[in-house]
Short mmCIF file of C-alpha atoms in Angstrom, two decimals:
data_model
loop_
_atom_site.label_atom_id
_atom_site.label_comp_id
_atom_site.label_asym_id
_atom_site.label_seq_id
_atom_site.Cartn_x
_atom_site.Cartn_y
_atom_site.Cartn_z
CA SER P 1 15.96 14.54 10.31
CA ASN P 2 17.29 13.08 13.58
CA MET P 3 13.47 14.72 15.06
CA LEU P 4 11.94 12.70 12.06
CA LYS P 5 13.79 9.16 13.19
CA LYS P 6 12.40 10.15 16.83
CA TYR P 7 9.16 9.98 15.34
CA THR P 8 9.17 6.68 14.16
CA HIS P 9 10.39 5.33 16.56
CA ARG P 10 8.22 6.55 18.36
CA ASN P 11 5.05 5.71 16.63
CA ARG P 12 5.71 1.58 15.88
CA TYR P 13 3.32 2.24 11.86
CA VAL P 14 4.56 5.02 10.54
CA LYS P 15 7.99 2.88 8.87
CA GLU P 16 10.06 6.15 7.40
CA ILE P 17 9.59 9.99 6.97
CA TYR P 18 10.98 11.77 3.58
CA ILE P 19 10.95 15.80 3.26
CA THR P 20 12.66 17.01 -0.46
CA ASP P 21 13.27 20.68 -1.47
CA GLU P 22 10.71 21.65 -4.31
CA ARG P 23 13.82 19.99 -6.78
CA GLY P 24 12.98 16.28 -5.31
CA GLY P 25 16.12 17.18 -3.22
CA LEU P 26 16.32 15.34 -0.04
CA ALA P 27 16.10 17.80 2.50
CA ALA P 28 15.31 15.50 5.09
CA ALA P 29 14.22 11.94 6.48
CA SER P 30 13.87 9.35 8.92
CA ASN P 31 16.74 6.66 7.91
CA LYS P 32 19.86 6.75 6.11
CA THR P 33 19.10 7.11 2.57
CA SER P 34 21.16 6.08 -0.27
CA ASP P 35 19.98 8.27 -3.21
CA PHE P 36 19.78 11.61 -2.45
CA TYR P 37 17.23 12.59 -6.35
CA GLN P 38 13.45 11.72 -4.82
CA ALA P 39 12.36 13.90 -8.34
CA ASP P 40 13.15 10.05 -10.36
CA GLU P 41 10.48 8.21 -8.43
CA SER P 42 6.89 8.21 -8.89
CA TRP P 43 5.22 9.00 -5.31
CA TRP P 44 7.21 12.41 -6.44
CA LYS P 45 6.09 12.62 -9.53
CA SER P 46 3.01 12.15 -8.87
CA ALA P 47 2.99 14.36 -5.46
CA PHE P 48 4.30 17.29 -7.52
CA ASN P 49 2.27 17.11 -9.47
CA ASN P 50 4.18 19.29 -12.46
CA GLY P 51 4.13 22.35 -9.81
CA LYS P 52 0.60 22.66 -8.13
CA GLY P 53 0.98 19.82 -5.83
CA MET P 54 -1.64 16.95 -5.04
CA GLU P 55 -2.33 14.75 -2.48
CA ILE P 56 -1.02 10.65 -2.93
CA ILE P 57 -1.52 7.38 -1.38
CA SER P 58 -0.39 4.10 -3.01
CA ASP P 59 -2.54 1.47 -3.40
CA ILE P 60 -0.23 -1.31 -0.95
CA GLU P 61 3.05 -2.32 -1.75
CA TYR P 62 5.75 -3.84 -0.13
CA ASP P 63 8.58 -0.54 0.50
CA GLU P 64 11.79 -2.32 0.33
CA SER P 65 14.03 0.19 2.57
CA SER P 66 11.46 -0.02 5.31
CA ASP P 67 10.87 -2.89 4.57
CA THR P 68 7.44 -3.43 5.68
CA LEU P 69 3.48 -3.86 3.86
CA GLY P 70 2.29 0.10 4.22
CA VAL P 71 1.37 2.45 1.82
CA ALA P 72 2.84 5.75 0.91
CA ILE P 73 0.79 9.52 1.96
CA CYS P 74 2.86 12.25 0.06
CA ALA P 75 1.35 15.54 -0.05
CA PRO P 76 3.42 19.13 -1.08
CA ILE P 77 4.30 21.15 1.22
CA TYR P 78 4.02 25.67 0.89
CA ASP P 79 5.02 28.23 2.14
CA SER P 80 3.16 31.54 4.21
CA HIS P 81 2.25 32.53 0.62
CA GLY P 82 1.17 29.30 -0.64
CA SER P 83 4.29 28.78 -3.20
CA LEU P 84 5.17 24.71 -3.35
CA ILE P 85 7.90 24.83 -2.14
CA GLY P 86 8.81 20.84 -0.60
CA ILE P 87 7.21 16.72 -0.42
CA SER P 88 6.51 15.20 2.58
CA LYS P 89 6.12 11.58 2.68
CA ALA P 90 5.02 8.43 5.32
CA VAL P 91 5.56 4.90 4.98
CA VAL P 92 2.81 3.81 7.42
CA ASP P 93 2.74 -0.17 7.66
CA ILE P 94 -0.84 -2.03 7.42
CA SER P 95 0.10 -4.57 8.84
CA GLY P 96 -1.74 -4.76 12.32
CA PHE P 97 -4.94 -3.14 10.61
CA LEU P 98 -4.14 -6.86 8.07
CA ALA P 99 -4.33 -8.76 11.41
CA HIS P 100 -8.56 -8.61 11.83
CA SER P 101 -9.07 -9.85 9.28
CA ASP P 102 -7.95 -12.88 10.94
CA PHE P 103 -10.91 -12.75 13.05
CA ILE P 104 -13.58 -12.72 9.92
CA SER P 105 -15.56 -15.77 9.03
CA ILE P 106 -17.96 -17.34 7.98
CA GLY P 107 -19.61 -20.71 9.51
CA LYS P 108 -17.12 -22.83 9.98
CA THR P 109 -14.60 -23.01 7.16
CA GLY P 110 -14.73 -19.45 5.54
CA ASN P 111 -12.93 -16.84 6.28
CA SER P 112 -11.24 -13.80 3.98
CA VAL P 113 -8.54 -12.74 2.07
CA ILE P 114 -7.87 -9.16 1.03
CA VAL P 115 -7.25 -9.14 -2.34
CA ASP P 116 -5.96 -6.29 -5.08
CA SER P 117 -7.43 -5.68 -7.92
CA ASN P 118 -3.94 -6.44 -9.48
CA ASN P 119 -5.13 -10.48 -8.11
CA ARG P 120 -2.46 -10.41 -6.18
CA VAL P 121 -3.11 -11.84 -2.60
CA ILE P 122 -2.46 -8.06 -0.03
CA TYR P 123 -3.34 -10.20 3.57
CA LYS P 124 -4.41 -14.06 3.83
CA LYS P 125 -3.17 -15.52 7.23
CA CYS P 126 0.21 -17.69 6.96
CA ALA P 127 1.01 -16.32 3.03
CA GLU P 128 3.52 -14.19 2.36
CA PRO P 129 1.60 -10.89 1.44
CA LEU P 130 1.75 -10.19 -2.71
CA SER P 131 3.50 -13.56 -2.63
CA VAL P 132 0.88 -14.97 -5.09
CA LYS P 133 -2.15 -15.20 -7.45
CA PHE P 134 -5.84 -15.31 -5.49
CA PHE P 135 -7.81 -16.54 -8.75
CA ARG P 136 -5.60 -19.23 -11.35
CA LYS P 137 -8.42 -17.40 -14.10
CA GLU P 138 -7.00 -13.79 -13.75
CA SER P 139 -11.02 -13.79 -16.30
CA ASP P 140 -11.66 -13.81 -12.21
CA MET P 141 -11.08 -10.68 -11.58
CA LYS P 142 -13.31 -8.85 -14.28
CA ARG P 143 -15.79 -11.43 -13.12
CA LEU P 144 -15.57 -9.76 -9.79
CA VAL P 145 -16.16 -6.79 -10.36
CA LYS P 146 -19.30 -7.00 -12.54
CA LYS P 147 -20.51 -10.14 -10.06
CA ASN P 148 -20.46 -10.02 -5.60
CA TYR P 149 -20.40 -14.02 -5.70
CA PHE P 150 -19.48 -17.11 -7.87
CA TYR P 151 -17.67 -20.58 -7.97
CA ALA P 152 -13.90 -19.99 -8.61
CA GLU P 153 -10.95 -22.00 -8.90
CA SER P 154 -7.96 -19.87 -6.09
CA CYS P 155 -4.24 -21.05 -6.08
CA LEU P 156 -4.79 -20.49 -2.30
CA THR P 157 -6.41 -24.23 -2.58
CA GLY P 158 -5.02 -25.91 -5.61
CA ASN P 159 -7.83 -26.56 -8.58
CA LYS P 160 -11.10 -26.94 -5.48
CA ASP P 161 -13.45 -24.06 -6.11
CA ILE P 162 -13.98 -22.18 -3.56
CA PHE P 163 -16.83 -20.00 -3.17
CA VAL P 164 -15.97 -15.70 -3.55
CA ALA P 165 -18.50 -13.46 -2.28
CA ALA P 166 -16.60 -9.73 -2.03
CA ALA P 167 -16.64 -6.44 -1.16
CA GLN P 168 -15.49 -4.09 -3.01
CA VAL P 169 -13.50 -0.49 -1.20
CA LYS P 170 -13.10 2.38 -2.81
CA ASN P 171 -11.17 5.49 -2.59
#
């Protein structure tokens, strides 16, 4: 636990690390936690994968325990015989990555917004992450998947139509 804590203090983007045993019991953590049993958490269940183990990278989300907008990277831990003996989780802060989108602009008024598949604004300069929907009409999110550009109303601009040009990021 001390080693994990030192690591998270030295690495500004890794905010939290958990290591559990094969039953979900917390074996080590970089920060204090109020919950020893992690097997009931969705990240743990996904990475445990019914005892087969699976590497997981979560959607961008707000992690309350580390006060971080980031992704959780989870991986199974195996012993030298290939038996699953635990699960690890690291919460990685993505704010440094997202801040680079401030520099993306088109012409005098165009700018960038990062939106997740649930129509939530992940990043927009001067907007609280995950606090607002991007499109006023939910149906515009479906249009976004089918069409790379169109006009729509955004919750960020009131009733004013905006031109939307999109690039989908695939895993």
